[in-house]
């Protein structure tokens, strides 16, 4: 063909991290069909949707089967019933949002990637290691990226100290609780980031996908911090707490105060979504509304508790074996230091071959992730018990 391609794709790795893992595991199972693989790699939930959610979805399916209650296109930014439920959820954190500031969508991953379309030629600050979509989507857009090293020394929580912040505003990604390290920013640390962003005219993109796992009083939303409405967008999802990884429902909050270049970011995001996205299905939005109800919330906290029991089982084996790790407290991820002289991918291969356990190599989340490895607590109790027994032998 003679078309010109987006040259920026040359600088993106050949394959998405979790596709690469899936393909290595497929190769291994083809060669070892007898292996009983335990998958603690991608952070995919294993418990079913809760009763409040499924009964709301069933009722919605019944409505869709009747001419009088059938629905076609959903309102472009979400049904009012769900926007109101999201507002009530934020009210629990003492945060007041306007209905027009909330945009329902099909996933935090899509929104994290798509929101980059609103921005011009900015320098982007990305924690390293972190969820790979932040980096890949900005590389695809050809942006300059600077990394914020998240290391043992700073508790895996980089701060703005030492950043120039002169002349230009940055686009800053913050994920708390962090994927993959499980580190969580406390109030003072987030306040320092908000202060930095406001001082330098920067925008924070706050990924709160794992907020339901916070157990120690740290903020669940960036808007719990004074001044955050003037500098932050927040993206949240029902994937990890309500089990919506396959059902797909999330939202992005863009406060009315956010303006740049004389344009409202809230209006721009609305324009982008209305043009390129046709809304989340009615049945799913009814399920999401139910997940955010008092009963749904109770049930979802039950799911979170179940997964955190897995996290503590994995953590206790690592502790017993003297493996250095973090996470697993306010996060469903355990971030461990590879033993021996293994690189992350060597460790991946060894764990797969010797224990038939799949995890995620830290290097897949950034350069500073090299030498680390992530295990997810999203498995079943049975699979996690078996994994814990195998890990006891492995280490
Ligand atoms: C992960 O394993 O990091 C996430 O589950 C992947 C995702 O949320 O897309």
mmCIF file of C-alpha atoms and ligand atoms in Angstrom:
data_model
loop_
_atom_site.group_PDB
_atom_site.id
_atom_site.type_symbol
_atom_site.label_atom_id
_atom_site.label_comp_id
_atom_site.label_asym_id
_atom_site.label_seq_id
_atom_site.Cartn_x
_atom_site.Cartn_y
_atom_site.Cartn_z
ATOM 1 C CA UNK A 1 0.000 0.000 0.000
ATOM 2 C CA UNK A 2 1.042 3.597 -0.471
ATOM 3 C CA UNK A 3 -0.712 5.081 2.531
ATOM 4 C CA UNK A 4 1.359 6.784 5.194
ATOM 5 C CA UNK A 5 1.231 5.160 8.597
ATOM 6 C CA UNK A 6 1.436 6.672 12.062
ATOM 7 C CA UNK A 7 5.227 6.513 12.451
ATOM 8 C CA UNK A 8 4.872 6.689 16.224
ATOM 9 C CA UNK A 9 3.814 3.042 16.254
ATOM 10 C CA UNK A 10 7.442 2.167 15.514
ATOM 11 C CA UNK A 11 8.379 3.263 19.024
ATOM 12 C CA UNK A 12 5.744 1.119 20.745
ATOM 13 C CA UNK A 13 6.740 -2.428 21.744
ATOM 14 C CA UNK A 14 5.664 -5.072 19.185
ATOM 15 C CA UNK A 15 3.120 -6.616 21.486
ATOM 16 C CA UNK A 16 0.977 -5.438 24.418
ATOM 17 C CA UNK A 17 2.296 -6.819 27.723
ATOM 18 C CA UNK A 18 -0.624 -9.135 28.460
ATOM 19 C CA UNK A 19 -0.772 -10.365 24.844
ATOM 20 C CA UNK A 20 2.909 -11.297 25.108
ATOM 21 C CA UNK A 21 2.273 -13.215 28.331
ATOM 22 C CA UNK A 22 -0.723 -15.008 26.821
ATOM 23 C CA UNK A 23 1.325 -16.041 23.818
ATOM 24 C CA UNK A 24 4.226 -17.361 25.971
ATOM 25 C CA UNK A 25 1.770 -19.325 28.115
ATOM 26 C CA UNK A 26 0.035 -20.735 25.014
ATOM 27 C CA UNK A 27 3.417 -21.915 23.719
ATOM 28 C CA UNK A 28 4.235 -23.519 27.059
ATOM 29 C CA UNK A 29 0.895 -25.336 27.339
ATOM 30 C CA UNK A 30 1.165 -26.592 23.773
ATOM 31 C CA UNK A 31 4.523 -28.153 24.686
ATOM 32 C CA UNK A 32 3.330 -29.349 28.128
ATOM 33 C CA UNK A 33 -0.356 -30.220 27.816
ATOM 34 C CA UNK A 34 -0.227 -32.062 31.167
ATOM 35 C CA UNK A 35 0.820 -28.938 33.127
ATOM 36 C CA UNK A 36 -1.837 -27.611 35.510
ATOM 37 C CA UNK A 37 -1.262 -23.912 35.027
ATOM 38 C CA UNK A 38 -2.289 -21.411 37.697
ATOM 39 C CA UNK A 39 -2.852 -17.957 36.252
ATOM 40 C CA UNK A 40 -1.835 -15.121 38.555
ATOM 41 C CA UNK A 41 -0.819 -12.863 35.698
ATOM 42 C CA UNK A 42 -3.374 -10.420 34.295
ATOM 43 C CA UNK A 43 -5.503 -8.817 36.993
ATOM 44 C CA UNK A 44 -8.710 -10.480 35.883
ATOM 45 C CA UNK A 45 -11.366 -11.252 38.485
ATOM 46 C CA UNK A 46 -12.675 -14.792 38.976
ATOM 47 C CA UNK A 47 -15.755 -14.381 41.202
ATOM 48 C CA UNK A 48 -19.108 -13.906 39.467
ATOM 49 C CA UNK A 49 -21.171 -10.728 39.438
ATOM 50 C CA UNK A 50 -23.052 -10.281 42.710
ATOM 51 C CA UNK A 51 -26.798 -10.986 43.189
ATOM 52 C CA UNK A 52 -27.741 -7.273 43.327
ATOM 53 C CA UNK A 53 -26.022 -6.746 39.980
ATOM 54 C CA UNK A 54 -27.352 -9.823 38.206
ATOM 55 C CA UNK A 55 -30.935 -9.295 39.360
ATOM 56 C CA UNK A 56 -30.821 -5.674 38.137
ATOM 57 C CA UNK A 57 -29.381 -6.846 34.827
ATOM 58 C CA UNK A 58 -32.038 -9.574 34.485
ATOM 59 C CA UNK A 59 -34.783 -7.027 35.096
ATOM 60 C CA UNK A 60 -33.182 -4.780 32.470
ATOM 61 C CA UNK A 61 -33.040 -7.655 29.976
ATOM 62 C CA UNK A 62 -36.768 -8.214 30.562
ATOM 63 C CA UNK A 63 -37.392 -4.517 29.837
ATOM 64 C CA UNK A 64 -35.427 -4.832 26.608
ATOM 65 C CA UNK A 65 -37.745 -7.683 25.570
ATOM 66 C CA UNK A 66 -40.873 -5.491 25.768
ATOM 67 C CA UNK A 67 -41.839 -2.965 23.147
ATOM 68 C CA UNK A 68 -42.966 -0.461 25.788
ATOM 69 C CA UNK A 69 -39.719 -0.550 27.778
ATOM 70 C CA UNK A 70 -37.161 -1.303 25.067
ATOM 71 C CA UNK A 71 -34.250 1.169 24.833
ATOM 72 C CA UNK A 72 -32.099 2.002 21.846
ATOM 73 C CA UNK A 73 -29.048 4.277 21.994
ATOM 74 C CA UNK A 74 -28.144 5.174 25.550
ATOM 75 C CA UNK A 75 -27.701 8.863 26.449
ATOM 76 C CA UNK A 76 -24.191 9.617 25.224
ATOM 77 C CA UNK A 77 -22.648 10.229 28.662
ATOM 78 C CA UNK A 78 -24.692 7.750 30.701
ATOM 79 C CA UNK A 79 -28.236 7.332 32.005
ATOM 80 C CA UNK A 80 -29.226 9.756 34.771
ATOM 81 C CA UNK A 81 -29.866 6.864 37.156
ATOM 82 C CA UNK A 82 -26.209 5.807 36.900
ATOM 83 C CA UNK A 83 -24.806 9.352 36.998
ATOM 84 C CA UNK A 84 -26.802 9.920 40.200
ATOM 85 C CA UNK A 85 -25.479 6.643 41.671
ATOM 86 C CA UNK A 86 -21.904 7.724 40.864
ATOM 87 C CA UNK A 87 -22.525 11.101 42.508
ATOM 88 C CA UNK A 88 -23.788 9.339 45.653
ATOM 89 C CA UNK A 89 -20.656 7.178 45.643
ATOM 90 C CA UNK A 90 -18.446 10.293 45.629
ATOM 91 C CA UNK A 91 -20.578 11.905 48.329
ATOM 92 C CA UNK A 92 -19.430 9.077 50.628
ATOM 93 C CA UNK A 93 -15.900 10.494 50.281
ATOM 94 C CA UNK A 94 -17.187 14.024 50.895
ATOM 95 C CA UNK A 95 -16.848 14.907 47.205
ATOM 96 C CA UNK A 96 -19.627 16.785 45.351
ATOM 97 C CA UNK A 97 -19.743 16.388 41.573
ATOM 98 C CA UNK A 98 -22.013 17.890 38.935
ATOM 99 C CA UNK A 99 -23.905 15.455 36.718
ATOM 100 C CA UNK A 100 -22.405 17.024 33.602
ATOM 101 C CA UNK A 101 -18.877 16.347 34.885
ATOM 102 C CA UNK A 102 -19.301 12.541 34.807
ATOM 103 C CA UNK A 103 -18.892 10.493 31.627
ATOM 104 C CA UNK A 104 -19.818 6.804 31.726
ATOM 105 C CA UNK A 105 -17.765 4.586 29.471
ATOM 106 C CA UNK A 106 -16.745 1.023 28.733
ATOM 107 C CA UNK A 107 -13.491 0.919 30.659
ATOM 108 C CA UNK A 108 -10.726 2.769 32.430
ATOM 109 C CA UNK A 109 -8.273 1.400 29.888
ATOM 110 C CA UNK A 110 -10.181 2.976 26.979
ATOM 111 C CA UNK A 111 -10.530 6.302 28.778
ATOM 112 C CA UNK A 112 -6.884 6.389 29.863
ATOM 113 C CA UNK A 113 -5.861 5.862 26.244
ATOM 114 C CA UNK A 114 -8.510 8.026 24.606
ATOM 115 C CA UNK A 115 -8.183 11.085 26.799
ATOM 116 C CA UNK A 116 -4.730 11.707 25.324
ATOM 117 C CA UNK A 117 -6.564 12.964 22.211
ATOM 118 C CA UNK A 118 -7.462 16.162 24.052
ATOM 119 C CA UNK A 119 -3.871 17.237 24.501
ATOM 120 C CA UNK A 120 -1.287 18.844 22.291
ATOM 121 C CA UNK A 121 2.466 18.767 22.441
ATOM 122 C CA UNK A 122 2.967 18.399 26.186
ATOM 123 C CA UNK A 123 5.583 16.559 28.182
ATOM 124 C CA UNK A 124 3.956 13.625 29.910
ATOM 125 C CA UNK A 125 5.124 12.430 33.333
ATOM 126 C CA UNK A 126 4.613 8.735 33.860
ATOM 127 C CA UNK A 127 5.502 6.742 36.977
ATOM 128 C CA UNK A 128 7.812 3.821 36.297
ATOM 129 C CA UNK A 129 6.683 1.070 36.766
ATOM 130 C CA UNK A 130 3.012 1.546 35.966
ATOM 131 C CA UNK A 131 0.055 0.237 33.924
ATOM 132 C CA UNK A 132 1.488 0.061 30.372
ATOM 133 C CA UNK A 133 -1.418 1.855 28.663
ATOM 134 C CA UNK A 134 -0.245 5.250 29.969
ATOM 135 C CA UNK A 135 3.048 4.967 28.139
ATOM 136 C CA UNK A 136 1.881 3.136 25.022
ATOM 137 C CA UNK A 137 -1.000 5.507 24.300
ATOM 138 C CA UNK A 138 1.297 8.535 24.611
ATOM 139 C CA UNK A 139 3.962 6.941 22.441
ATOM 140 C CA UNK A 140 1.284 6.262 19.823
ATOM 141 C CA UNK A 141 0.482 9.976 19.930
ATOM 142 C CA UNK A 142 4.162 10.887 19.571
ATOM 143 C CA UNK A 143 4.456 12.714 22.906
ATOM 144 C CA UNK A 144 7.597 13.366 24.947
ATOM 145 C CA UNK A 145 7.576 11.165 28.000
ATOM 146 C CA UNK A 146 9.570 11.616 31.189
ATOM 147 C CA UNK A 147 9.543 8.900 33.779
ATOM 148 C CA UNK A 148 9.081 9.258 37.508
ATOM 149 C CA UNK A 149 11.085 6.378 39.000
ATOM 150 C CA UNK A 150 9.128 4.450 41.630
ATOM 151 C CA UNK A 151 11.747 2.590 43.615
ATOM 152 C CA UNK A 152 12.289 0.921 46.950
ATOM 153 C CA UNK A 153 13.978 4.161 48.100
ATOM 154 C CA UNK A 154 10.869 6.295 47.599
ATOM 155 C CA UNK A 155 8.462 3.552 48.685
ATOM 156 C CA UNK A 156 7.376 3.220 45.032
ATOM 157 C CA UNK A 157 5.671 6.621 45.354
ATOM 158 C CA UNK A 158 7.469 9.248 43.246
ATOM 159 C CA UNK A 159 6.939 12.863 44.268
ATOM 160 C CA UNK A 160 7.301 16.111 42.279
ATOM 161 C CA UNK A 161 10.463 17.178 44.161
ATOM 162 C CA UNK A 162 13.126 18.220 41.720
ATOM 163 C CA UNK A 163 10.816 18.597 38.725
ATOM 164 C CA UNK A 164 11.376 21.782 36.765
ATOM 165 C CA UNK A 165 7.789 22.700 36.178
ATOM 166 C CA UNK A 166 8.741 25.968 34.562
ATOM 167 C CA UNK A 167 7.177 27.359 31.468
ATOM 168 C CA UNK A 168 5.063 24.406 30.468
ATOM 169 C CA UNK A 169 2.328 22.368 32.025
ATOM 170 C CA UNK A 170 2.775 18.629 32.260
ATOM 171 C CA UNK A 171 0.283 15.841 31.810
ATOM 172 C CA UNK A 172 0.880 13.771 34.963
ATOM 173 C CA UNK A 173 -0.374 10.228 35.504
ATOM 174 C CA UNK A 174 -0.996 9.006 39.035
ATOM 175 C CA UNK A 175 -2.354 5.554 39.844
ATOM 176 C CA UNK A 176 -3.218 5.005 43.516
ATOM 177 C CA UNK A 177 -3.353 2.246 44.705
ATOM 178 C CA UNK A 178 -0.667 1.660 42.151
ATOM 179 C CA UNK A 179 -0.752 -1.046 39.559
ATOM 180 C CA UNK A 180 1.638 -2.941 39.759
ATOM 181 C CA UNK A 181 3.402 -2.053 43.041
ATOM 182 C CA UNK A 182 0.339 -1.726 45.287
ATOM 183 C CA UNK A 183 1.776 1.479 46.795
ATOM 184 C CA UNK A 184 -0.819 4.057 47.892
ATOM 185 C CA UNK A 185 -0.422 7.830 48.168
ATOM 186 C CA UNK A 186 -1.528 9.354 51.456
ATOM 187 C CA UNK A 187 -3.297 12.691 51.785
ATOM 188 C CA UNK A 188 -0.156 14.822 52.218
ATOM 189 C CA UNK A 189 1.562 13.256 49.227
ATOM 190 C CA UNK A 190 -1.442 13.771 46.977
ATOM 191 C CA UNK A 191 -1.751 17.333 48.267
ATOM 192 C CA UNK A 192 1.874 17.907 47.187
ATOM 193 C CA UNK A 193 1.054 16.663 43.675
ATOM 194 C CA UNK A 194 -2.090 18.811 43.494
ATOM 195 C CA UNK A 195 -0.116 21.820 44.660
ATOM 196 C CA UNK A 196 2.581 21.142 42.051
ATOM 197 C CA UNK A 197 -0.011 20.737 39.284
ATOM 198 C CA UNK A 198 -1.817 23.945 40.219
ATOM 199 C CA UNK A 199 1.450 25.873 40.498
ATOM 200 C CA UNK A 200 2.741 24.721 37.122
ATOM 201 C CA UNK A 201 -0.538 24.661 35.165
ATOM 202 C CA UNK A 202 -0.308 20.894 34.810
ATOM 203 C CA UNK A 203 -3.061 18.319 34.552
ATOM 204 C CA UNK A 204 -3.190 15.172 36.710
ATOM 205 C CA UNK A 205 -4.875 12.099 35.262
ATOM 206 C CA UNK A 206 -5.770 10.150 38.387
ATOM 207 C CA UNK A 207 -6.467 6.451 37.931
ATOM 208 C CA UNK A 208 -8.594 5.256 40.855
ATOM 209 C CA UNK A 209 -9.428 1.807 39.465
ATOM 210 C CA UNK A 210 -8.253 0.078 42.661
ATOM 211 C CA UNK A 211 -9.702 2.510 45.223
ATOM 212 C CA UNK A 212 -11.995 -0.123 46.767
ATOM 213 C CA UNK A 213 -8.898 -1.953 48.043
ATOM 214 C CA UNK A 214 -7.711 0.945 50.204
ATOM 215 C CA UNK A 215 -7.793 -0.139 53.832
ATOM 216 C CA UNK A 216 -5.718 2.468 55.615
ATOM 217 C CA UNK A 217 -7.450 5.839 55.406
ATOM 218 C CA UNK A 218 -5.661 7.044 52.271
ATOM 219 C CA UNK A 219 -7.824 9.077 49.857
ATOM 220 C CA UNK A 220 -10.101 7.126 47.522
ATOM 221 C CA UNK A 221 -10.495 10.061 45.159
ATOM 222 C CA UNK A 222 -8.141 12.866 44.139
ATOM 223 C CA UNK A 223 -11.042 15.251 44.757
ATOM 224 C CA UNK A 224 -10.705 14.616 48.490
ATOM 225 C CA UNK A 225 -7.700 16.930 48.164
ATOM 226 C CA UNK A 226 -8.347 20.669 48.208
ATOM 227 C CA UNK A 227 -7.597 22.287 44.867
ATOM 228 C CA UNK A 228 -7.840 19.038 42.864
ATOM 229 C CA UNK A 229 -10.872 20.207 40.902
ATOM 230 C CA UNK A 230 -8.649 22.820 39.316
ATOM 231 C CA UNK A 231 -6.043 20.356 38.044
ATOM 232 C CA UNK A 232 -7.281 16.765 37.883
ATOM 233 C CA UNK A 233 -9.315 14.353 35.837
ATOM 234 C CA UNK A 234 -10.260 11.091 37.570
ATOM 235 C CA UNK A 235 -10.873 7.730 35.940
ATOM 236 C CA UNK A 236 -12.547 4.919 37.847
ATOM 237 C CA UNK A 237 -13.995 1.533 37.022
ATOM 238 C CA UNK A 238 -16.191 -1.256 38.318
ATOM 239 C CA UNK A 239 -13.855 -3.928 36.915
ATOM 240 C CA UNK A 240 -11.838 -4.735 39.994
ATOM 241 C CA UNK A 241 -14.355 -4.311 42.799
ATOM 242 C CA UNK A 242 -17.676 -5.255 41.193
ATOM 243 C CA UNK A 243 -16.161 -7.869 38.862
ATOM 244 C CA UNK A 244 -16.970 -5.983 35.645
ATOM 245 C CA UNK A 245 -13.804 -6.933 33.714
ATOM 246 C CA UNK A 246 -15.965 -8.715 31.143
ATOM 247 C CA UNK A 247 -19.105 -6.630 31.644
ATOM 248 C CA UNK A 248 -17.378 -3.268 31.040
ATOM 249 C CA UNK A 249 -18.402 -0.111 32.839
ATOM 250 C CA UNK A 250 -16.344 2.787 34.130
ATOM 251 C CA UNK A 251 -16.457 6.556 34.265
ATOM 252 C CA UNK A 252 -14.283 9.618 33.885
ATOM 253 C CA UNK A 253 -14.773 12.812 35.874
ATOM 254 C CA UNK A 254 -13.778 16.066 34.194
ATOM 255 C CA UNK A 255 -14.492 19.045 36.483
ATOM 256 C CA UNK A 256 -16.058 22.131 34.926
ATOM 257 C CA UNK A 257 -13.139 24.270 36.191
ATOM 258 C CA UNK A 258 -10.584 22.615 33.898
ATOM 259 C CA UNK A 259 -9.739 24.894 31.010
ATOM 260 C CA UNK A 260 -6.706 25.154 28.756
ATOM 261 C CA UNK A 261 -6.091 27.229 25.656
ATOM 262 C CA UNK A 262 -9.455 28.891 26.269
ATOM 263 C CA UNK A 263 -11.281 25.563 25.921
ATOM 264 C CA UNK A 264 -13.171 23.589 28.561
ATOM 265 C CA UNK A 265 -11.718 20.078 28.938
ATOM 266 C CA UNK A 266 -15.123 18.864 30.092
ATOM 267 C CA UNK A 267 -16.712 20.102 26.860
ATOM 268 C CA UNK A 268 -13.853 18.699 24.795
ATOM 269 C CA UNK A 269 -14.164 15.258 26.393
ATOM 270 C CA UNK A 270 -17.935 15.381 25.869
ATOM 271 C CA UNK A 271 -17.365 16.266 22.218
ATOM 272 C CA UNK A 272 -14.860 13.435 21.817
ATOM 273 C CA UNK A 273 -17.106 10.857 23.450
ATOM 274 C CA UNK A 274 -20.236 11.944 21.593
ATOM 275 C CA UNK A 275 -18.329 11.663 18.319
ATOM 276 C CA UNK A 276 -16.491 8.403 18.819
ATOM 277 C CA UNK A 277 -18.396 6.408 21.447
ATOM 278 C CA UNK A 278 -21.982 5.243 21.541
ATOM 279 C CA UNK A 279 -22.480 4.586 25.210
ATOM 280 C CA UNK A 280 -22.579 1.627 27.565
ATOM 281 C CA UNK A 281 -25.505 -0.792 27.107
ATOM 282 C CA UNK A 282 -28.631 -0.141 29.200
ATOM 283 C CA UNK A 283 -28.441 -3.587 30.810
ATOM 284 C CA UNK A 284 -24.851 -2.963 31.931
ATOM 285 C CA UNK A 285 -25.661 0.495 33.284
ATOM 286 C CA UNK A 286 -28.498 -0.983 35.361
ATOM 287 C CA UNK A 287 -26.001 -3.531 36.708
ATOM 288 C CA UNK A 288 -23.551 -0.728 37.488
ATOM 289 C CA UNK A 289 -26.245 1.253 39.279
ATOM 290 C CA UNK A 290 -26.977 -1.828 41.404
ATOM 291 C CA UNK A 291 -23.269 -2.331 42.164
ATOM 292 C CA UNK A 292 -23.162 1.218 43.512
ATOM 293 C CA UNK A 293 -26.306 0.812 45.643
ATOM 294 C CA UNK A 294 -25.942 0.137 49.398
ATOM 295 C CA UNK A 295 -26.693 -3.553 48.903
ATOM 296 C CA UNK A 296 -24.390 -3.777 45.868
ATOM 297 C CA UNK A 297 -21.637 -2.002 47.778
ATOM 298 C CA UNK A 298 -21.859 -4.523 50.625
ATOM 299 C CA UNK A 299 -21.638 -7.389 48.158
ATOM 300 C CA UNK A 300 -18.694 -5.839 46.293
ATOM 301 C CA UNK A 301 -16.834 -5.317 49.552
ATOM 302 C CA UNK A 302 -17.351 -9.068 50.053
ATOM 303 C CA UNK A 303 -15.557 -9.676 46.747
ATOM 304 C CA UNK A 304 -12.737 -7.360 47.770
ATOM 305 C CA UNK A 305 -12.410 -9.193 51.109
ATOM 306 C CA UNK A 306 -12.246 -12.537 49.317
ATOM 307 C CA UNK A 307 -9.413 -11.370 47.052
ATOM 308 C CA UNK A 308 -7.560 -9.772 49.942
ATOM 309 C CA UNK A 309 -7.621 -13.124 51.728
ATOM 310 C CA UNK A 310 -5.732 -14.462 48.712
ATOM 311 C CA UNK A 311 -3.280 -11.582 48.961
ATOM 312 C CA UNK A 312 -2.501 -12.392 52.579
ATOM 313 C CA UNK A 313 -2.019 -16.102 51.794
ATOM 314 C CA UNK A 314 0.511 -15.249 49.074
ATOM 315 C CA UNK A 315 2.151 -12.652 51.305
ATOM 316 C CA UNK A 316 2.605 -15.079 54.163
ATOM 317 C CA UNK A 317 4.444 -17.615 51.975
ATOM 318 C CA UNK A 318 6.757 -14.881 50.700
ATOM 319 C CA UNK A 319 7.390 -13.659 54.236
ATOM 320 C CA UNK A 320 8.078 -17.199 55.401
ATOM 321 C CA UNK A 321 10.543 -17.715 52.536
ATOM 322 C CA UNK A 322 12.284 -14.387 53.065
ATOM 323 C CA UNK A 323 11.265 -12.971 49.683
ATOM 324 C CA UNK A 324 11.225 -9.173 49.568
ATOM 325 C CA UNK A 325 7.852 -7.838 48.476
ATOM 326 C CA UNK A 326 5.419 -4.980 48.809
ATOM 327 C CA UNK A 327 1.693 -4.520 48.053
ATOM 328 C CA UNK A 328 -1.062 -6.914 49.021
ATOM 329 C CA UNK A 329 -2.354 -4.606 51.782
ATOM 330 C CA UNK A 330 -4.413 -1.916 50.056
ATOM 331 C CA UNK A 331 -4.059 -3.610 46.707
ATOM 332 C CA UNK A 332 -4.830 -6.951 45.058
ATOM 333 C CA UNK A 333 -1.258 -7.073 43.707
ATOM 334 C CA UNK A 334 1.894 -8.422 45.303
ATOM 335 C CA UNK A 335 5.110 -6.899 43.958
ATOM 336 C CA UNK A 336 8.075 -9.117 44.725
ATOM 337 C CA UNK A 337 11.783 -8.924 44.066
ATOM 338 C CA UNK A 338 12.956 -11.673 41.748
ATOM 339 C CA UNK A 339 15.217 -14.076 43.538
ATOM 340 C CA UNK A 340 18.708 -15.028 42.393
ATOM 341 C CA UNK A 341 20.020 -13.123 39.420
ATOM 342 C CA UNK A 342 16.881 -13.510 37.385
ATOM 343 C CA UNK A 343 15.613 -10.706 35.214
ATOM 344 C CA UNK A 344 11.823 -10.303 35.325
ATOM 345 C CA UNK A 345 11.306 -12.368 32.174
ATOM 346 C CA UNK A 346 13.776 -15.062 33.278
ATOM 347 C CA UNK A 347 11.875 -15.302 36.532
ATOM 348 C CA UNK A 348 8.616 -15.519 34.564
ATOM 349 C CA UNK A 349 9.966 -18.463 32.553
ATOM 350 C CA UNK A 350 11.388 -20.209 35.623
ATOM 351 C CA UNK A 351 8.177 -19.840 37.629
ATOM 352 C CA UNK A 352 6.144 -21.079 34.679
ATOM 353 C CA UNK A 353 8.429 -24.038 34.038
ATOM 354 C CA UNK A 354 9.121 -25.097 37.615
ATOM 355 C CA UNK A 355 5.845 -24.220 39.368
ATOM 356 C CA UNK A 356 3.458 -23.846 36.426
ATOM 357 C CA UNK A 357 2.438 -20.457 37.769
ATOM 358 C CA UNK A 358 1.878 -17.469 35.495
ATOM 359 C CA UNK A 359 2.684 -14.017 36.853
ATOM 360 C CA UNK A 360 3.586 -10.684 35.292
ATOM 361 C CA UNK A 361 7.224 -9.652 34.768
ATOM 362 C CA UNK A 362 7.907 -6.281 36.379
ATOM 363 C CA UNK A 363 9.892 -5.134 33.340
ATOM 364 C CA UNK A 364 6.613 -5.115 31.397
ATOM 365 C CA UNK A 365 5.522 -2.149 33.530
ATOM 366 C CA UNK A 366 8.639 -0.081 32.907
ATOM 367 C CA UNK A 367 12.410 -0.023 33.241
ATOM 368 C CA UNK A 368 12.288 0.347 37.027
ATOM 369 C CA UNK A 369 10.163 -2.817 37.142
ATOM 370 C CA UNK A 370 13.139 -4.875 35.972
ATOM 371 C CA UNK A 371 14.078 -7.419 38.631
ATOM 372 C CA UNK A 372 10.537 -7.401 40.039
ATOM 373 C CA UNK A 373 7.514 -9.593 39.473
ATOM 374 C CA UNK A 374 3.767 -9.167 40.063
ATOM 375 C CA UNK A 375 1.308 -11.746 41.383
ATOM 376 C CA UNK A 376 -2.418 -11.079 41.415
ATOM 377 C CA UNK A 377 -4.780 -12.006 44.220
ATOM 378 C CA UNK A 378 -7.739 -12.227 41.832
ATOM 379 C CA UNK A 379 -7.629 -16.039 41.624
ATOM 380 C CA UNK A 380 -10.013 -18.393 43.391
ATOM 381 C CA UNK A 381 -9.215 -19.472 46.961
ATOM 382 C CA UNK A 382 -8.532 -22.989 45.696
ATOM 383 C CA UNK A 383 -6.110 -21.884 42.971
ATOM 384 C CA UNK A 384 -4.386 -19.463 45.341
ATOM 385 C CA UNK A 385 -3.961 -22.161 48.011
ATOM 386 C CA UNK A 386 -2.412 -24.421 45.410
ATOM 387 C CA UNK A 387 -0.203 -21.572 44.159
ATOM 388 C CA UNK A 388 0.894 -20.817 47.731
ATOM 389 C CA UNK A 389 1.885 -24.468 48.217
ATOM 390 C CA UNK A 390 3.854 -24.470 44.965
ATOM 391 C CA UNK A 391 5.538 -21.156 45.838
ATOM 392 C CA UNK A 392 6.603 -22.590 49.192
ATOM 393 C CA UNK A 393 8.483 -25.298 47.281
ATOM 394 C CA UNK A 394 9.686 -22.966 44.542
ATOM 395 C CA UNK A 395 11.411 -20.429 46.826
HETATM 396 C C1 LIG B 1 -3.541 -5.692 34.877
HETATM 397 O O1 LIG B 1 -3.401 -6.908 35.003
HETATM 398 O O2 LIG B 1 -2.633 -4.886 35.026
HETATM 399 C C2 LIG B 1 -4.868 -5.190 34.494
HETATM 400 O O3 LIG B 1 -5.851 -6.055 34.891
HETATM 401 C C3 LIG B 1 -5.023 -5.065 33.060
HETATM 402 C C4 LIG B 1 -6.175 -4.186 32.789
HETATM 403 O O4 LIG B 1 -6.854 -3.712 33.708
HETATM 404 O O5 LIG B 1 -6.377 -3.895 31.614
#
